[in-house]
Short mmCIF file of C-alpha atoms in Angstrom, two decimals:
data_model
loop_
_atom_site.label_atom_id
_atom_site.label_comp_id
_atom_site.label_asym_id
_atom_site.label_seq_id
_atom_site.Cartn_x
_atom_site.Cartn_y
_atom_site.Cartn_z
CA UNK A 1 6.58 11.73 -6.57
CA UNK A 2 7.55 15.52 -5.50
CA UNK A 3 5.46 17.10 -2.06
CA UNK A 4 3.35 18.53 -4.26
CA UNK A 5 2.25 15.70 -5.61
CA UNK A 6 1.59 13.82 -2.14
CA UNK A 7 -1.87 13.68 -1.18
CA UNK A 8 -2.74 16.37 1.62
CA UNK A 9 -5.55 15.10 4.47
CA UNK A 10 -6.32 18.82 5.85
CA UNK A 11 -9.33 19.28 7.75
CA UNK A 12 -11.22 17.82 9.98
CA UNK A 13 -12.20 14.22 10.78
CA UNK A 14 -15.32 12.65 11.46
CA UNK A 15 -16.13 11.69 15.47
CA UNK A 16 -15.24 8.26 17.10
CA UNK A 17 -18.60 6.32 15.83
CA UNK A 18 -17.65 3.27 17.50
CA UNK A 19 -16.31 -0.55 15.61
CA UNK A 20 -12.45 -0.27 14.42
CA UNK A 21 -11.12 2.89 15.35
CA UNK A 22 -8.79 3.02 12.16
CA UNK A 23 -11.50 2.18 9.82
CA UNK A 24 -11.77 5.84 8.37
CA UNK A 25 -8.49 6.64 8.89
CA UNK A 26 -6.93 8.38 5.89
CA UNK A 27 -3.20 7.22 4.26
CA UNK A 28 -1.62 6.54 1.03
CA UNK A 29 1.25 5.40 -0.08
CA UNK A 30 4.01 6.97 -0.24
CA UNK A 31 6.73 6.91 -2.18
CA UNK A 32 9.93 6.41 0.38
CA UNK A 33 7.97 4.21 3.31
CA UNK A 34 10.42 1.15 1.92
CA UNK A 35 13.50 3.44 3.25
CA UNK A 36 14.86 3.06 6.51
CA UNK A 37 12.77 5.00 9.21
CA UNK A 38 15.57 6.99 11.03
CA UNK A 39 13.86 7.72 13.99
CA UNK A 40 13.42 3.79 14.94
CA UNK A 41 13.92 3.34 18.54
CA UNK A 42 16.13 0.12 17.56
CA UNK A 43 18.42 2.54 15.77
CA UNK A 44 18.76 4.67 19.49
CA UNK A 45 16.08 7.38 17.87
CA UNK A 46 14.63 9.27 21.23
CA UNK A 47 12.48 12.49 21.80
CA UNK A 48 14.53 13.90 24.11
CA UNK A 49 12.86 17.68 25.06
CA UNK A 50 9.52 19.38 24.43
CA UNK A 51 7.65 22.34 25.80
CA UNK A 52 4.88 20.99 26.96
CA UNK A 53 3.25 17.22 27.37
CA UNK A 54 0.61 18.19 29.40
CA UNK A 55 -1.97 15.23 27.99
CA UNK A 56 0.18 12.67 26.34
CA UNK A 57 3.97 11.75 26.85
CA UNK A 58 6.23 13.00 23.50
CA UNK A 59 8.61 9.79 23.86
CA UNK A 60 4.65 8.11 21.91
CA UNK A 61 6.07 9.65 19.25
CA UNK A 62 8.23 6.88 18.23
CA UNK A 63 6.64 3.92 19.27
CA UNK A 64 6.89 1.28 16.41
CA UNK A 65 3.98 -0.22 16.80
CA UNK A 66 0.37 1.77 15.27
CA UNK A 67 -1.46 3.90 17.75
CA UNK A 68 -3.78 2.98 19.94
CA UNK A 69 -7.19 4.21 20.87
CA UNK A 70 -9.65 3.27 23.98
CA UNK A 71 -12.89 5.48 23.96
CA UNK A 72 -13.24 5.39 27.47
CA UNK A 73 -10.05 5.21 28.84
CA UNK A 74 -9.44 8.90 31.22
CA UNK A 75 -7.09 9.88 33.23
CA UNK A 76 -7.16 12.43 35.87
CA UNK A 77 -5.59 15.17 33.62
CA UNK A 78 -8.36 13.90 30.95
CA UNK A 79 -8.54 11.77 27.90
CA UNK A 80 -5.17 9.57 27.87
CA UNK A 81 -4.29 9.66 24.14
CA UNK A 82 -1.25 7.25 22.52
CA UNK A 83 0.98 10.16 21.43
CA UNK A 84 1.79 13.77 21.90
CA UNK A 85 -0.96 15.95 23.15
CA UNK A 86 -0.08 19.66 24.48
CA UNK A 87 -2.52 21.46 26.38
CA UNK A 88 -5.10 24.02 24.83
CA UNK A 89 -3.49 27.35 23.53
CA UNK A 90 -4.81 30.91 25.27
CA UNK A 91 -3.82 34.36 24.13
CA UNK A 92 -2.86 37.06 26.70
CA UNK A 93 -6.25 38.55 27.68
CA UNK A 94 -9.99 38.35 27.58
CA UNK A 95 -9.41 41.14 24.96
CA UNK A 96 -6.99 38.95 22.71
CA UNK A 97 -8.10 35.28 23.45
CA UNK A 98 -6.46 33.63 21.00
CA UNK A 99 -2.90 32.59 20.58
CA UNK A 100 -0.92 34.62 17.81
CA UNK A 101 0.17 33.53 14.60
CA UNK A 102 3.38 32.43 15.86
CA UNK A 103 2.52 30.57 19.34
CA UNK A 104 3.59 26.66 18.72
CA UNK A 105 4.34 23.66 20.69
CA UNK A 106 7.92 21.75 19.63
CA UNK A 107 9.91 18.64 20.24
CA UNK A 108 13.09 17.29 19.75
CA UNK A 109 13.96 14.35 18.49
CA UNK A 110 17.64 12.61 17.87
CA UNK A 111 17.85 10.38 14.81
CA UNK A 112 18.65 6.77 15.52
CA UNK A 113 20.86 6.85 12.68
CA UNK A 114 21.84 10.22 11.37
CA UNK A 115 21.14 10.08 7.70
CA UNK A 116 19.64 11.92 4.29
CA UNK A 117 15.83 12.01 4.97
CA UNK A 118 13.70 11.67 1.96
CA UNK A 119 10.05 11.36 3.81
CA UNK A 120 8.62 12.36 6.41
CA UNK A 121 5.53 11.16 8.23
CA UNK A 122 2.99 12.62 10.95
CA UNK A 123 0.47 10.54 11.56
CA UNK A 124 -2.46 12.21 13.98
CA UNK A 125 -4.11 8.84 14.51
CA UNK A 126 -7.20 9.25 16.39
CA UNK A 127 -6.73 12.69 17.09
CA UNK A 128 -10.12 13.82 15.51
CA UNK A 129 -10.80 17.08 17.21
CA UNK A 130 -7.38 18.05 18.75
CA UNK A 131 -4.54 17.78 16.39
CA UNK A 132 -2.55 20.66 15.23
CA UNK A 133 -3.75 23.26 12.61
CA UNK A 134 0.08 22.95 10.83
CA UNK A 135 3.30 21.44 11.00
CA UNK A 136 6.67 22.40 10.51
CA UNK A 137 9.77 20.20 10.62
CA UNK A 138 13.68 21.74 11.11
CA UNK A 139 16.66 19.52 10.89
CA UNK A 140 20.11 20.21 12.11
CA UNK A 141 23.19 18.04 12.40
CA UNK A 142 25.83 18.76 15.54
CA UNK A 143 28.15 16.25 16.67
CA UNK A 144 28.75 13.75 19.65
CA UNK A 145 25.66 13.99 21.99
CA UNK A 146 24.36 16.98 22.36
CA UNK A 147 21.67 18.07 25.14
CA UNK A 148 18.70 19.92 24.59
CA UNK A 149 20.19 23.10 25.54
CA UNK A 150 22.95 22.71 23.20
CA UNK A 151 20.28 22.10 20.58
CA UNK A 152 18.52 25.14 21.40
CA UNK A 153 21.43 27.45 21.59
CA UNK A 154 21.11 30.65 19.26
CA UNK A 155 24.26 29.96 16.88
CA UNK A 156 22.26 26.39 15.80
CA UNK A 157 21.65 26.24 11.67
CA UNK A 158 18.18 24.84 11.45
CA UNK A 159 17.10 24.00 7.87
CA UNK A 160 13.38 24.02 7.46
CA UNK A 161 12.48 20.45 5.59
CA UNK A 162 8.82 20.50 6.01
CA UNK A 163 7.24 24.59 5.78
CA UNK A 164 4.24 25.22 8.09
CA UNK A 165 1.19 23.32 6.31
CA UNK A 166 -2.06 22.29 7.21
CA UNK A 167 -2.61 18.57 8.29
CA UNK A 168 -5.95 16.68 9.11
CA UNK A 169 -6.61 14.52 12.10
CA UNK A 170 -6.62 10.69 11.85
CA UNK A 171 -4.54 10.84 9.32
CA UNK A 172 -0.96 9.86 7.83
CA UNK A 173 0.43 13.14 7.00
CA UNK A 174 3.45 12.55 4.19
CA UNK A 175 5.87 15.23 3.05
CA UNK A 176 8.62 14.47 0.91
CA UNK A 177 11.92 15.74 1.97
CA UNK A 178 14.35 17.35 -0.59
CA UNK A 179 17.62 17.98 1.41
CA UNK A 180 20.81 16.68 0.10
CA UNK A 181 22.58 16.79 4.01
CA UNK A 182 22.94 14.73 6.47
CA UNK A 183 20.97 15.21 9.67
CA UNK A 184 21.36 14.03 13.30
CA UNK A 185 18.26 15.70 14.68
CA UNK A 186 14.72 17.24 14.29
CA UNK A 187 12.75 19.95 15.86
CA UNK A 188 9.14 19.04 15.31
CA UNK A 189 6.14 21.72 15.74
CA UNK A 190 2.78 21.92 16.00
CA UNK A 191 0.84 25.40 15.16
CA UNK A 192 -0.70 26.43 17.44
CA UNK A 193 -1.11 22.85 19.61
CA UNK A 194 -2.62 19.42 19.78
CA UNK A 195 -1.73 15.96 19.66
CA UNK A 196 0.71 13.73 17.19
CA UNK A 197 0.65 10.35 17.27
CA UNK A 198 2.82 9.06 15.48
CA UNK A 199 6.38 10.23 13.60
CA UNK A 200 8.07 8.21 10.76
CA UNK A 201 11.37 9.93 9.26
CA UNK A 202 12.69 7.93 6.44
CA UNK A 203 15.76 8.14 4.67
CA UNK A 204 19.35 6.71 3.85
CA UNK A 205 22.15 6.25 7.16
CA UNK A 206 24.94 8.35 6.86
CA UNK A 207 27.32 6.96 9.27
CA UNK A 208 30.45 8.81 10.86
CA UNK A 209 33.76 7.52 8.53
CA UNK A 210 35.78 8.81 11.36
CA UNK A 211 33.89 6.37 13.71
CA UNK A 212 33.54 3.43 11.16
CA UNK A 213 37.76 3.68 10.93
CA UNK A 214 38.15 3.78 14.64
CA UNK A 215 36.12 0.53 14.96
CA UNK A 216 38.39 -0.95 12.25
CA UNK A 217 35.95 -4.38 11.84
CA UNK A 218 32.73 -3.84 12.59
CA UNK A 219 28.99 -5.32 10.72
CA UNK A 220 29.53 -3.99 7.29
CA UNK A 221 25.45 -4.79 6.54
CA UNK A 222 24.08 -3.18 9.85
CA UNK A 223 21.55 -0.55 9.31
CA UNK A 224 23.22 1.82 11.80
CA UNK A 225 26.83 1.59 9.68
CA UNK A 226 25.05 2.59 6.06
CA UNK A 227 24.01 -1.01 4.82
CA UNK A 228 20.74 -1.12 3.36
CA UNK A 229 18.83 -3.79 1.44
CA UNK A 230 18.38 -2.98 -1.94
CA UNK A 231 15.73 -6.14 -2.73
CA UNK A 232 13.92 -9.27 -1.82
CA UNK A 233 11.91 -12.26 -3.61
CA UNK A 234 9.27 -12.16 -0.21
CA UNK A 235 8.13 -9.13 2.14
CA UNK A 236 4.93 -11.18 2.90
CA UNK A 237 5.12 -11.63 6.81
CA UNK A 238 7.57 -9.45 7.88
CA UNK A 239 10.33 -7.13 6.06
CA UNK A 240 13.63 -8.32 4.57
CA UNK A 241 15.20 -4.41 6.40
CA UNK A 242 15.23 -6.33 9.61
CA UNK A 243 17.45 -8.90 8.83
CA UNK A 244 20.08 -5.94 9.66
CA UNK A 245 18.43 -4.02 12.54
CA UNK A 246 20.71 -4.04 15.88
CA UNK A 247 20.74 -6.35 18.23
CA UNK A 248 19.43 -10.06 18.16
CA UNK A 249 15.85 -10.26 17.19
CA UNK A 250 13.46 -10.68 20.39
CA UNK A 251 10.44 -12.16 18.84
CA UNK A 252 9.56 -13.79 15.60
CA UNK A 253 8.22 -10.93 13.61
CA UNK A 254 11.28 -9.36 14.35
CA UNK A 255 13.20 -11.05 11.39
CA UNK A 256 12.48 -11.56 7.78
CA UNK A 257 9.93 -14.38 6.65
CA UNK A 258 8.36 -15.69 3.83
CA UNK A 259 5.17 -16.62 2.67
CA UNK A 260 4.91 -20.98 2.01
CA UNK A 261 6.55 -21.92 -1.60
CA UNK A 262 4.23 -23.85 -3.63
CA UNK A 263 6.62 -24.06 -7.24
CA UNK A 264 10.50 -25.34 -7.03
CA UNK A 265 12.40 -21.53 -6.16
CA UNK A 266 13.50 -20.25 -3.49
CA UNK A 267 13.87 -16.57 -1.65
CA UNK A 268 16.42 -14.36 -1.64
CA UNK A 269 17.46 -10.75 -0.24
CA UNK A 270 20.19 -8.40 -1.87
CA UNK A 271 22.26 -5.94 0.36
CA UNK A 272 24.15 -2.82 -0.26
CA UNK A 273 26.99 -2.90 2.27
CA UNK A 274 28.48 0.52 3.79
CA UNK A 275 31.24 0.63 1.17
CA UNK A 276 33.43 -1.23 -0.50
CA UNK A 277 34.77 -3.70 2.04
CA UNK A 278 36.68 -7.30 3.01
CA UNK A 279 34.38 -9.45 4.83
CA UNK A 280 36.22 -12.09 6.84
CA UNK A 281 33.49 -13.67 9.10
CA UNK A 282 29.45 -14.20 8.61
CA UNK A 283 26.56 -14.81 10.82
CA UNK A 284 23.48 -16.33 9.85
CA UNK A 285 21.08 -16.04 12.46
CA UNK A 286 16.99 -18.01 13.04
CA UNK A 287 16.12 -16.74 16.37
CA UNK A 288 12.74 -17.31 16.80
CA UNK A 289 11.78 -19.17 13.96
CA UNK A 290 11.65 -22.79 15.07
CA UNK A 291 9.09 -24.37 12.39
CA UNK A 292 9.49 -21.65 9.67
CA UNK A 293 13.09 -21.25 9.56
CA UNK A 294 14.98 -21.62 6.39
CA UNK A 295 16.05 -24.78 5.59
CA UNK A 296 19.62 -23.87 3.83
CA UNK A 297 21.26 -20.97 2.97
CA UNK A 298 23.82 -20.09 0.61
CA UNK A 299 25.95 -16.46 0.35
CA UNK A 300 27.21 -14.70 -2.84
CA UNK A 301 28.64 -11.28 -3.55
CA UNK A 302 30.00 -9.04 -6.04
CA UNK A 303 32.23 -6.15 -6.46
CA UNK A 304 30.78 -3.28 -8.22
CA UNK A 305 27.11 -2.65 -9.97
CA UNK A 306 28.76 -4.60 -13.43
CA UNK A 307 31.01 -7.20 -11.24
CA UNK A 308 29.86 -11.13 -11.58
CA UNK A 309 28.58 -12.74 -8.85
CA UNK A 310 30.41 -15.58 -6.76
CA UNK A 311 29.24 -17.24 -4.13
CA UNK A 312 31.53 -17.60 -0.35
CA UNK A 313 29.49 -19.65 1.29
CA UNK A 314 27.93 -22.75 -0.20
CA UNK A 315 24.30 -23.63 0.44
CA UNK A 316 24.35 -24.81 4.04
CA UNK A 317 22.39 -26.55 6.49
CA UNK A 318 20.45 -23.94 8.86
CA UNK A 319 18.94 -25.29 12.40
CA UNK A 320 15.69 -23.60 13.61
CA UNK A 321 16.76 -20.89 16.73
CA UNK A 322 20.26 -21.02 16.37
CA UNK A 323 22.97 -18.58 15.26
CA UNK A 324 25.33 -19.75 13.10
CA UNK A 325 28.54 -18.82 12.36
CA UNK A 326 31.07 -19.08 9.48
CA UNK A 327 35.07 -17.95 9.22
CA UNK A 328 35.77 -17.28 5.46
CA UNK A 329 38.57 -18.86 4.21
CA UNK A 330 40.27 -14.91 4.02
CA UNK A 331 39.07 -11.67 3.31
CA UNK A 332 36.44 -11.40 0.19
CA UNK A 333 36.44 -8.05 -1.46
CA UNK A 334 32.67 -6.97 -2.05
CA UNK A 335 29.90 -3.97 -2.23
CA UNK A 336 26.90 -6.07 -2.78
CA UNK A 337 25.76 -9.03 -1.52
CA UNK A 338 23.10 -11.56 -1.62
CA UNK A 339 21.80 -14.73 0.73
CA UNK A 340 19.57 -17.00 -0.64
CA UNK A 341 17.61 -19.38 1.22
CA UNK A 342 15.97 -22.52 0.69
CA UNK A 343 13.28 -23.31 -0.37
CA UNK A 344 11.67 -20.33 2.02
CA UNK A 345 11.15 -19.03 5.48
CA UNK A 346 13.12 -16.76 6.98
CA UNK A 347 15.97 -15.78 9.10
CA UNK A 348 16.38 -13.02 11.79
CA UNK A 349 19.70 -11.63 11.19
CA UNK A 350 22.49 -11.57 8.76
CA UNK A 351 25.93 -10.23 9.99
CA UNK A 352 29.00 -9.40 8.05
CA UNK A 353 31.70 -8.95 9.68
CA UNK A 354 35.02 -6.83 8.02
CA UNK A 355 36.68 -3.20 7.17
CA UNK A 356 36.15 -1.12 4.94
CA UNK A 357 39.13 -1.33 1.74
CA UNK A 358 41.24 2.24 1.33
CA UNK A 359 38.79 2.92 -1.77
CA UNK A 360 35.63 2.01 0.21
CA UNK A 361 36.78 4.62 3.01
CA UNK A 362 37.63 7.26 0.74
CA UNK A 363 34.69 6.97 -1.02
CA UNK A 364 32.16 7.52 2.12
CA UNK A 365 34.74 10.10 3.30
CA UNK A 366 33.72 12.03 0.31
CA UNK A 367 30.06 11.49 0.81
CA UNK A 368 30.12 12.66 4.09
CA UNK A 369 31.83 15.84 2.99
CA UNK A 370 29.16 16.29 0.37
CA UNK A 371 26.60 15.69 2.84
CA UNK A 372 27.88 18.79 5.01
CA UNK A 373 29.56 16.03 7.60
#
């Protein structure tokens, strides 16, 4: 599906008329919501500069969890929204009241991962009567850590990824992105001002080769060093992509489980590691899931798209809350691989510890180059 082919919620929304608060709010889906949201907080994401905050705090941008709304909840600056509200626009004079075609509010925002971005997502969530006439969104990629002054110096190549176009409110506003680079940051406006709830940037992690090598072994599945998962029998309770998210998981939702088997399979998930690699060492992780862990779990991987499948670790007893860990018997050369578990559950995390081979290197090396890195 190409942007023009999105669906486009412009103009206005009804008022608050009480009950669920989201039960006129206007989505669809979109085509690249299964990618990895870049701008995940557990990736490091953070909106780190805007002009002006004056109702709502821009860091609501990237909460994870949906926004909320409480009719009669004020503050003494007004009604406290969950997002990013700037204040009310004025021109220069009585005689020109109105702000000019090019007045805006902006924010910046730093990737969690830096990465190709495919979709983008502004979602104005219960901002009825004071979200933005249009958005624009600007990418640029600079190195190391740059501050907001950096970012806003004059010689900075900004590459427009979403042109200035009309959203509604209390809605999820979807753009598809078509810019083969690799970006570490965003510059997000609103035209003229009003409120965002909500941003979702989702795309493919295009890690640092140069940072990868220094590490020398490092998780060769991890979200933040380019794996992804490519599949999964079961998304039913929670999604297979956090199996690989940093850190260990901190509640139950925060890992991968499964709906209750009622025939004689079992679940699986297939990754796409960083590149071509040797993994050496494994770790299996069911935090949080004491009576809906897996039972067992067995691992198998291949080398290429057309390479057979063999399995490295046999199908092995998994405890509830526990992290287990397993030395291979030496390195096992792989791209793909793939855990199953039995006969359903879930597990949290799923580490893979290893290098990347000379070919693997050279080959994200390349697409790094390609990507303008």
């Amino acid at each position: 599906m190409t942007d023009a082919e999105i669906p486009r919620f412009t103009g206005d929304a009804l008022p608050y008329a009480g009950g669920d608060p989201y039960a006129d709010h206007r989505t669809a889906d979109f085509p690249f919501t299964d990618l990895v949201d870049l701008a995940d907080r557990r990736l490091g994401a953070g909106v780190i500069a805007a002009n002006d905050e004056f109702f709502a705090e821009r860091e609501n941008l990237l909460k994870p969890e949906p926004a909320v709304f409480d009719p009669e909840h004020f503050g003494h600056k007004g009604k406290i929204m969950d997002g990013w509200e700037t204040r009310r626009r004025r021109g220069v004079s009585a005689a020109e009241p109105h702000p000019t075609p090019d007045d805006h509010d902006w924010a910046l925002v730093r990737l969690g991962a830096p990465g190709v971005i495919r979709g983008i997502v502004l979602d104005t969530a219960h901002f009825r009567g004071n979200y933005p006439q249009a958005v624009s969104v600007e990418g640029a990629s600079l190195p190391g850590s740059p501050s907001p002054e950096d970012l806003l110096a004059p010689d900075v190549k900004w590459t427009v990824l979403v042109p200035r176009t009309p959203v509604g409110g209390h809605a999820a506003n979807g753009f598809a992105v078509d810019a083969e680079q690799r970006f570490t940051h965003l510059r997000i406006n609103q035209h003229p001002d009003g409120g965002i709830a909500r941003l979702r940037v989702y795309g493919e992690v295009a890690p640092d080769p140069a940072w990868l090598a220094a590490l020398g072994t490092f998780d060769l599945a991890a979200l933040e060093n380019g794996g992804q998962v490519e599949d999964a029998s079961d998304r039913f309770y929670s999604p297979a992509t956090n199996t690989i998210q940093p850190g260990r998981s901190r509640k139950m939702d925060d890992g991968w489980e499964t709906r209750r088997r009622r025939d004689r399979g079992n679940d699986w998930i297939r990754y796409r590691l960083a590149a071509q690699s040797e993994i050496r060492a494994v770790e299996i992780d069911t935090a949080y899931l004491k009576g809906n862990s897996a039972g067992w779990a067995s691992l198998s991987v291949r080398d290429g798209e057309d390479g057979d499948w063999s399995q490295i670790l046999p199908r092995t007893r998994l405890q509830p809350d526990t992290n287990h860990r397993f030395v291979l018997d030496g390195p096992v050369r792989a791209t793909d691989v793939r855990i199953d578990i039995f006969p359903d559950g879930g597990i949290s995390r799923l580490r893979l510890y290893g290098s990347l081979t000379e070919a693997g290197a050279g080959a994200l090396a390349a697409r790094h180059r390609e990507l303008g890195g």
